[in-house]
mmCIF file of C-alpha atoms in Angstrom:
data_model
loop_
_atom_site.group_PDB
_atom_site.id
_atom_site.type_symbol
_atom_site.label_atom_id
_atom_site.label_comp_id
_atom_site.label_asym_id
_atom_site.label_seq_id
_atom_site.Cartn_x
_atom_site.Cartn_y
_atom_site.Cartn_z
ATOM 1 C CA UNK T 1118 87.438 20.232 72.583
ATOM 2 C CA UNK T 1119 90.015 18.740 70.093
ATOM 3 C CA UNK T 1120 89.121 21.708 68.050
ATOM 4 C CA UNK T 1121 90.464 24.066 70.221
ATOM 5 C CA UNK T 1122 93.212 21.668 71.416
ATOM 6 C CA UNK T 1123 94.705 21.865 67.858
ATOM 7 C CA UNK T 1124 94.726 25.595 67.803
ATOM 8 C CA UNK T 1125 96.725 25.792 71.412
ATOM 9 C CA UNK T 1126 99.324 23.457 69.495
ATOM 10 C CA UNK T 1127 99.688 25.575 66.652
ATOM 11 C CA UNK T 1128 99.084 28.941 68.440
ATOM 12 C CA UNK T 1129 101.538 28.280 72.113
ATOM 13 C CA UNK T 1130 104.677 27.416 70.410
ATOM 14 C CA UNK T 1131 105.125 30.679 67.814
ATOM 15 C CA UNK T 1132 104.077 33.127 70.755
ATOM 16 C CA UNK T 1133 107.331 31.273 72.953
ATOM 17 C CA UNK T 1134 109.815 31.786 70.235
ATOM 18 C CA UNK T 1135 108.864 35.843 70.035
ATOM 19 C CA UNK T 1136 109.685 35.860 74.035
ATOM 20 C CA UNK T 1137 112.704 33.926 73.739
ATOM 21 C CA UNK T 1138 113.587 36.579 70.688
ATOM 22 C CA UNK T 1139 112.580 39.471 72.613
ATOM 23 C CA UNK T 1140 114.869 38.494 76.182
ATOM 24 C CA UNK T 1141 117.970 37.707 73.760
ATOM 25 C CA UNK T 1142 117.755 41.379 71.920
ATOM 26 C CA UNK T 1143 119.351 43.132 74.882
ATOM 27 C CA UNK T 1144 119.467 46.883 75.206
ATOM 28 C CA UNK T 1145 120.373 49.664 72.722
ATOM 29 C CA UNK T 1146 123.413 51.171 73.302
ATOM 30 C CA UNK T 1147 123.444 55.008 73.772
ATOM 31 C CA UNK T 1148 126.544 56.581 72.409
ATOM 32 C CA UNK T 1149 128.161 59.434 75.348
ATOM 33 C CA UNK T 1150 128.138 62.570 74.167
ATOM 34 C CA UNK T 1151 131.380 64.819 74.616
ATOM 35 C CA UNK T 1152 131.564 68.544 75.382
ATOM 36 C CA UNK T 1153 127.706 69.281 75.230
ATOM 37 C CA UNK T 1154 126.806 71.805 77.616
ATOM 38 C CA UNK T 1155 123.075 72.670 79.626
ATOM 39 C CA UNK T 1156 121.563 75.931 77.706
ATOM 40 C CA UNK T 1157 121.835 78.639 80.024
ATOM 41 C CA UNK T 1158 120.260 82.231 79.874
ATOM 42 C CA UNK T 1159 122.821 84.717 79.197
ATOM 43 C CA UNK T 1160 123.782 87.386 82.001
ATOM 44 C CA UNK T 1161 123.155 90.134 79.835
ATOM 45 C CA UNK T 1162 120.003 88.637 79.042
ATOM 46 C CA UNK T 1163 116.903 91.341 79.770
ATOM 47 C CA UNK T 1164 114.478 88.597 81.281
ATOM 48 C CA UNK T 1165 116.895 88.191 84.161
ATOM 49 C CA UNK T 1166 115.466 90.460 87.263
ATOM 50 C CA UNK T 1167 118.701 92.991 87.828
ATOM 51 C CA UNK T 1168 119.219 93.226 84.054
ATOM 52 C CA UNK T 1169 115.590 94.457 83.538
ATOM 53 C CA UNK T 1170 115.768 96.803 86.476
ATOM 54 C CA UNK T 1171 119.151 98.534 85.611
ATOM 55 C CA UNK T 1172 117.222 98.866 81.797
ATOM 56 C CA UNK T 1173 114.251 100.379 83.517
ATOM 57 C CA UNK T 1174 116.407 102.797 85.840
ATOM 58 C CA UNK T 1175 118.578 104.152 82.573
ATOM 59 C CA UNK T 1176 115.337 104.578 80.744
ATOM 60 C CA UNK T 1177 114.363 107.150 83.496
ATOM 61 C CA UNK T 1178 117.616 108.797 83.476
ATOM 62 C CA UNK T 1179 117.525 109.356 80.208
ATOM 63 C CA UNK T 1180 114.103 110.314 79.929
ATOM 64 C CA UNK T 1181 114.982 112.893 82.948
ATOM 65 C CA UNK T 1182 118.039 114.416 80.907
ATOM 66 C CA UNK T 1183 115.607 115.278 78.059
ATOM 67 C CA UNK T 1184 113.442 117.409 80.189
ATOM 68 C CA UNK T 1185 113.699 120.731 80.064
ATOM 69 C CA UNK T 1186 115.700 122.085 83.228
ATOM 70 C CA UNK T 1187 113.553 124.745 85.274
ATOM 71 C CA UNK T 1188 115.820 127.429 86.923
ATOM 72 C CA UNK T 1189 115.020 129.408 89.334
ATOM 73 C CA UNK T 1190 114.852 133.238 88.921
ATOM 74 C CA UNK T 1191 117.014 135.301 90.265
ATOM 75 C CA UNK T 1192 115.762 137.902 92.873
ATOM 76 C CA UNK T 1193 116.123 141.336 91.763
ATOM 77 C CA UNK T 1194 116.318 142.852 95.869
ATOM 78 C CA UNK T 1195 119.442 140.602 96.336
ATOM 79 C CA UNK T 1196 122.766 142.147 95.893
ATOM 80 C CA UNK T 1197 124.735 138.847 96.548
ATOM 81 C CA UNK T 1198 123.887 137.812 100.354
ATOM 82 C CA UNK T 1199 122.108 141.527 101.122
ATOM 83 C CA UNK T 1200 118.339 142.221 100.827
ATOM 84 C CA UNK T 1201 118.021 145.263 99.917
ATOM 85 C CA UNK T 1202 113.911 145.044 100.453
ATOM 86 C CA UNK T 1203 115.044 145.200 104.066
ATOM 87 C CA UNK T 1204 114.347 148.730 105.575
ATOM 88 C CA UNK T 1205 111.918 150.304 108.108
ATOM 89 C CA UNK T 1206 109.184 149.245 109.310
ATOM 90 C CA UNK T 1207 110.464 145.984 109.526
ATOM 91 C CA UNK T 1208 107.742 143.484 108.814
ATOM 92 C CA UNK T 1209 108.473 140.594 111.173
ATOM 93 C CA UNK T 1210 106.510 137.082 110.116
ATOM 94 C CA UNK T 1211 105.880 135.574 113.772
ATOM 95 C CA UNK T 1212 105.668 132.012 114.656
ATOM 96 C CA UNK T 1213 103.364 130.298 117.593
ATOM 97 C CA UNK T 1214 106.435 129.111 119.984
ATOM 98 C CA UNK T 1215 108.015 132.905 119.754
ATOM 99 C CA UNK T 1216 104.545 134.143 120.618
ATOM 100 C CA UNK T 1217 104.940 131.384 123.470
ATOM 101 C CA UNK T 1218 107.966 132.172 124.764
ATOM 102 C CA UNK T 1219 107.870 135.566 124.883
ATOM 103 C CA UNK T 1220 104.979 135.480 127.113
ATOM 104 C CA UNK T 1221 107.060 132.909 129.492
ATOM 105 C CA UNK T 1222 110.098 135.288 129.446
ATOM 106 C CA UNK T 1223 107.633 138.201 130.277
ATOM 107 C CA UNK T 1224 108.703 139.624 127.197
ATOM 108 C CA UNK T 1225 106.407 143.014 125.158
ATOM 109 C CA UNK T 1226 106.747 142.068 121.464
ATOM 110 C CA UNK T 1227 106.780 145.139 119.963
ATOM 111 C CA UNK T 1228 108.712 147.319 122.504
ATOM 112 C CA UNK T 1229 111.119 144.107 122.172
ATOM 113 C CA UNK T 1230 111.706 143.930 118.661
ATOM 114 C CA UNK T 1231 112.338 147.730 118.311
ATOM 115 C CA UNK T 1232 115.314 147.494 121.101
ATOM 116 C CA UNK T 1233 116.605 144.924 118.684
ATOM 117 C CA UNK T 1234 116.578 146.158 115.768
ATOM 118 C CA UNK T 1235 116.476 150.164 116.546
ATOM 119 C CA UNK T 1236 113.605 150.819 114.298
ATOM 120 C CA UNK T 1237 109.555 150.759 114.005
ATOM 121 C CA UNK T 1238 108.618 147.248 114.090
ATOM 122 C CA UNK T 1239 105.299 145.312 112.478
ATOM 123 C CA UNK T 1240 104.755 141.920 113.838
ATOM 124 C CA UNK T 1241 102.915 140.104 110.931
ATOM 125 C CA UNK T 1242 100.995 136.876 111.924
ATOM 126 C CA UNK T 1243 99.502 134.584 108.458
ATOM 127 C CA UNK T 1244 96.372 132.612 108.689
ATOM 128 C CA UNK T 1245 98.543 129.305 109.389
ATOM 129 C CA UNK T 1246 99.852 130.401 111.966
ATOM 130 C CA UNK T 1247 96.073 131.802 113.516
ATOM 131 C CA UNK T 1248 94.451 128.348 113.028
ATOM 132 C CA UNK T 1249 97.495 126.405 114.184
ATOM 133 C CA UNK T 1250 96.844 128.747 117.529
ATOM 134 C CA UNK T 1251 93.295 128.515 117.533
ATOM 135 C CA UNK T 1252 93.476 124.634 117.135
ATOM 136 C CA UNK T 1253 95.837 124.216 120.101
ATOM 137 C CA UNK T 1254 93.431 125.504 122.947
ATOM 138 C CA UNK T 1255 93.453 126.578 127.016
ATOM 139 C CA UNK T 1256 96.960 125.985 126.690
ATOM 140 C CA UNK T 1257 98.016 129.129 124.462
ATOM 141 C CA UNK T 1258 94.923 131.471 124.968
ATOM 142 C CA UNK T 1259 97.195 134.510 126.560
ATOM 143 C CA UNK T 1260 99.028 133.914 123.089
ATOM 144 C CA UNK T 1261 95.645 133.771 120.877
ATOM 145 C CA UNK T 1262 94.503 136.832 122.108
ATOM 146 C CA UNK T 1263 98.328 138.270 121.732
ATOM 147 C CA UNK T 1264 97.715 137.551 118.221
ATOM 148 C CA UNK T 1265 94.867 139.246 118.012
ATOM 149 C CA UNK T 1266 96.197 142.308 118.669
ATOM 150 C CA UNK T 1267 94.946 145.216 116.544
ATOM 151 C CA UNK T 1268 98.859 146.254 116.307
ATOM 152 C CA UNK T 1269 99.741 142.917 114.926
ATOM 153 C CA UNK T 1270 98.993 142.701 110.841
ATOM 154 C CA UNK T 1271 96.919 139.930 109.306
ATOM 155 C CA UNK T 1272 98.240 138.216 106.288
ATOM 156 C CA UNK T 1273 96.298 136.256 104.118
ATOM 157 C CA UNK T 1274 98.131 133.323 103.034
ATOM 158 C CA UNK T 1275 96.953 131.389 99.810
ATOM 159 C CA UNK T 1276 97.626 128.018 102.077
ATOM 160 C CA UNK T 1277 94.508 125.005 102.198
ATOM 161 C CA UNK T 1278 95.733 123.224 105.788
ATOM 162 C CA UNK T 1279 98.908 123.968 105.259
ATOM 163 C CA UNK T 1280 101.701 123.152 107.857
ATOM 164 C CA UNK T 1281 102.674 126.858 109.523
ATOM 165 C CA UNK T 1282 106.358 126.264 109.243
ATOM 166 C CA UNK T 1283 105.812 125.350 105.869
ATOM 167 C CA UNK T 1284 103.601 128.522 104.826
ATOM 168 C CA UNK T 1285 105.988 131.133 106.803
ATOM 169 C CA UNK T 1286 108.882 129.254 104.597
ATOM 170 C CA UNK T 1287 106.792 129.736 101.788
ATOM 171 C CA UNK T 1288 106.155 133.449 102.434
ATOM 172 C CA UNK T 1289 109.476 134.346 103.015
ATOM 173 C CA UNK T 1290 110.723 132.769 99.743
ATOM 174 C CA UNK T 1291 108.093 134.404 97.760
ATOM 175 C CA UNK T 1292 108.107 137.873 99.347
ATOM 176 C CA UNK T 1293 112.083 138.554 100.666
ATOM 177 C CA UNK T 1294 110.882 141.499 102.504
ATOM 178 C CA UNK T 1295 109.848 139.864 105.362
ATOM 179 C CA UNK T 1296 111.732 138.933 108.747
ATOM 180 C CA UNK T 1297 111.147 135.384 110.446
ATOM 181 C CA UNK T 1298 110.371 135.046 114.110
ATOM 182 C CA UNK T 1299 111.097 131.758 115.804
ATOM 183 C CA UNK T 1300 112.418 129.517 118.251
ATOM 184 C CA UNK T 1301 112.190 126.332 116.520
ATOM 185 C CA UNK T 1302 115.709 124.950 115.177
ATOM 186 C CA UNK T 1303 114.292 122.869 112.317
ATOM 187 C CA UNK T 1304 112.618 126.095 111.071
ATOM 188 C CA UNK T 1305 115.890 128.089 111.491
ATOM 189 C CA UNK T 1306 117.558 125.978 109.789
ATOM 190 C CA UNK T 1307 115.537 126.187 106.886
ATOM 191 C CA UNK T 1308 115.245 129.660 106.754
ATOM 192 C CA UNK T 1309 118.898 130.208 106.401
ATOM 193 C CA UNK T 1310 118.892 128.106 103.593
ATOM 194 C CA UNK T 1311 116.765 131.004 102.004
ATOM 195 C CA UNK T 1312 119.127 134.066 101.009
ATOM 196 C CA UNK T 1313 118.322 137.926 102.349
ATOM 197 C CA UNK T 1314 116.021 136.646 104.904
ATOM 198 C CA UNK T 1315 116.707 137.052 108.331
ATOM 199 C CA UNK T 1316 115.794 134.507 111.631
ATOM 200 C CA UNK T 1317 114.517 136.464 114.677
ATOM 201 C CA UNK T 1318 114.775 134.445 117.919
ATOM 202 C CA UNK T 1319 114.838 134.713 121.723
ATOM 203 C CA UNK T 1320 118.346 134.266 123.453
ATOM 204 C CA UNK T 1321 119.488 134.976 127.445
ATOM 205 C CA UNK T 1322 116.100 137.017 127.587
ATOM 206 C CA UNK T 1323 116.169 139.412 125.121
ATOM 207 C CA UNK T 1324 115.234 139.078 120.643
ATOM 208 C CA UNK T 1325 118.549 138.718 118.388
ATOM 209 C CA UNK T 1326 118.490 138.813 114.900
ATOM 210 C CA UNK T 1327 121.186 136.719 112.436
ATOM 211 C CA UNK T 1328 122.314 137.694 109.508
ATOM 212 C CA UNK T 1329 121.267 141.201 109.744
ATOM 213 C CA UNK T 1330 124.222 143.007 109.928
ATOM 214 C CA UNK T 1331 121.737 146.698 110.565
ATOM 215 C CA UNK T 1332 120.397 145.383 113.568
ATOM 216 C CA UNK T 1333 122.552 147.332 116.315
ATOM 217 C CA UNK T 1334 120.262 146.761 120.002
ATOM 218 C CA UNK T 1335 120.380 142.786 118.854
ATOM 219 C CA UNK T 1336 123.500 140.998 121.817
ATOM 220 C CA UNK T 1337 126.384 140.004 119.982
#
């Protein structure tokens, strides 16, 4: 025991002077530093979001402008808004709804279209236009079997499930020699976005053609 006593004594008295050392050294003082600023990513930066996106977007335009341009070619049967593929027998492209209505107005098809337009008359039905009247049933059966008129003439369309409106604007692009039958709006409206071709529809009873200027029996 007075072994270890001694060490205590010689041991307790250094390890008090380090804590009294270590209380007394205080704190190092941290100099302020003036006009230092946080690192910020610049605006122009290309990993911020918009930057990248406006980078991407000029990239296409670019890459668009170095394409060659496709143009159209011009159609030799136009002599500026006149078709002159035009002429009798008129070859008349006939939509389901016309076929529909004519039958609700009591209206011949044939006999009706050459009052309008004063000349022989071929209604002209694609395969669209068949299926789209085959698929809708009961409902247009007097108009089916309208189509399937030996007057009325087949045309094979190059179409797999295509929409009708879509093949008959289609055919009359390609073609120009053909005349457009319907009552829908959207259609008409699309076909006069098509030069030379003319829109046959129903109005106050009786078939009118626009922009046919030939067509004398259509009401003004």
């Amino acid at each position: 025991y007075r072994h270890i006593a001694r060490q205590l004594h010689t041991i307790l008295p250094h390890h008090i002077s380090a804590q009294k050392q270590i209380r007394t050294m205080g704190k190092a003082k941290k100099t302020r530093k003036f006009a230092v600023a946080k690192k910020i990513i610049s605006p122009k930066d290309t990993r911020v979001k918009s930057v990248a996106a406006k980078a991407a977007e000029k990239k296409e335009k670019e890459a668009k402008k170095a394409e060659p341009r496709q143009v159209e070619q011009g159609v030799s049967a136009l002599f500026f808004q006149y078709n002159t593929q035009l002429g009798p027998p008129y070859h008349v492209l006939v939509d389901t709804n016309f076929l529909n209505f004519s039958i609700r107005n009591k209206l011949d098809v044939i006999r009706s279209m050459m009052d309008c337009l004063l000349a022989k008359c071929i209604p002209c039905i694609t395969d669209c236009v068949m299926g789209e009247l085959e698929k809708l049933g009961a409902k247009y059966k007097v108009a089916l079997r309208l189509a399937k008129d030996p007057r009325f003439e087949r045309i094979p369309c190059n179409c797999k499930g295509c929409y009708a409106d879509d093949c008959l604007v289609q055919m009359a692009k390609q073609w120009r020699c053909f005349i457009v039958a319907t009552c829908d709006k959207e259609l008409r409206g699309r076909i006069r976005k098509i030069p030379g071709v003319p829109c046959m529809y129903i109005s106050s009873r009786k078939y009118t053609v626009e922009r046919m200027p030939e067509a004398f029996g259509a009401p003004r």
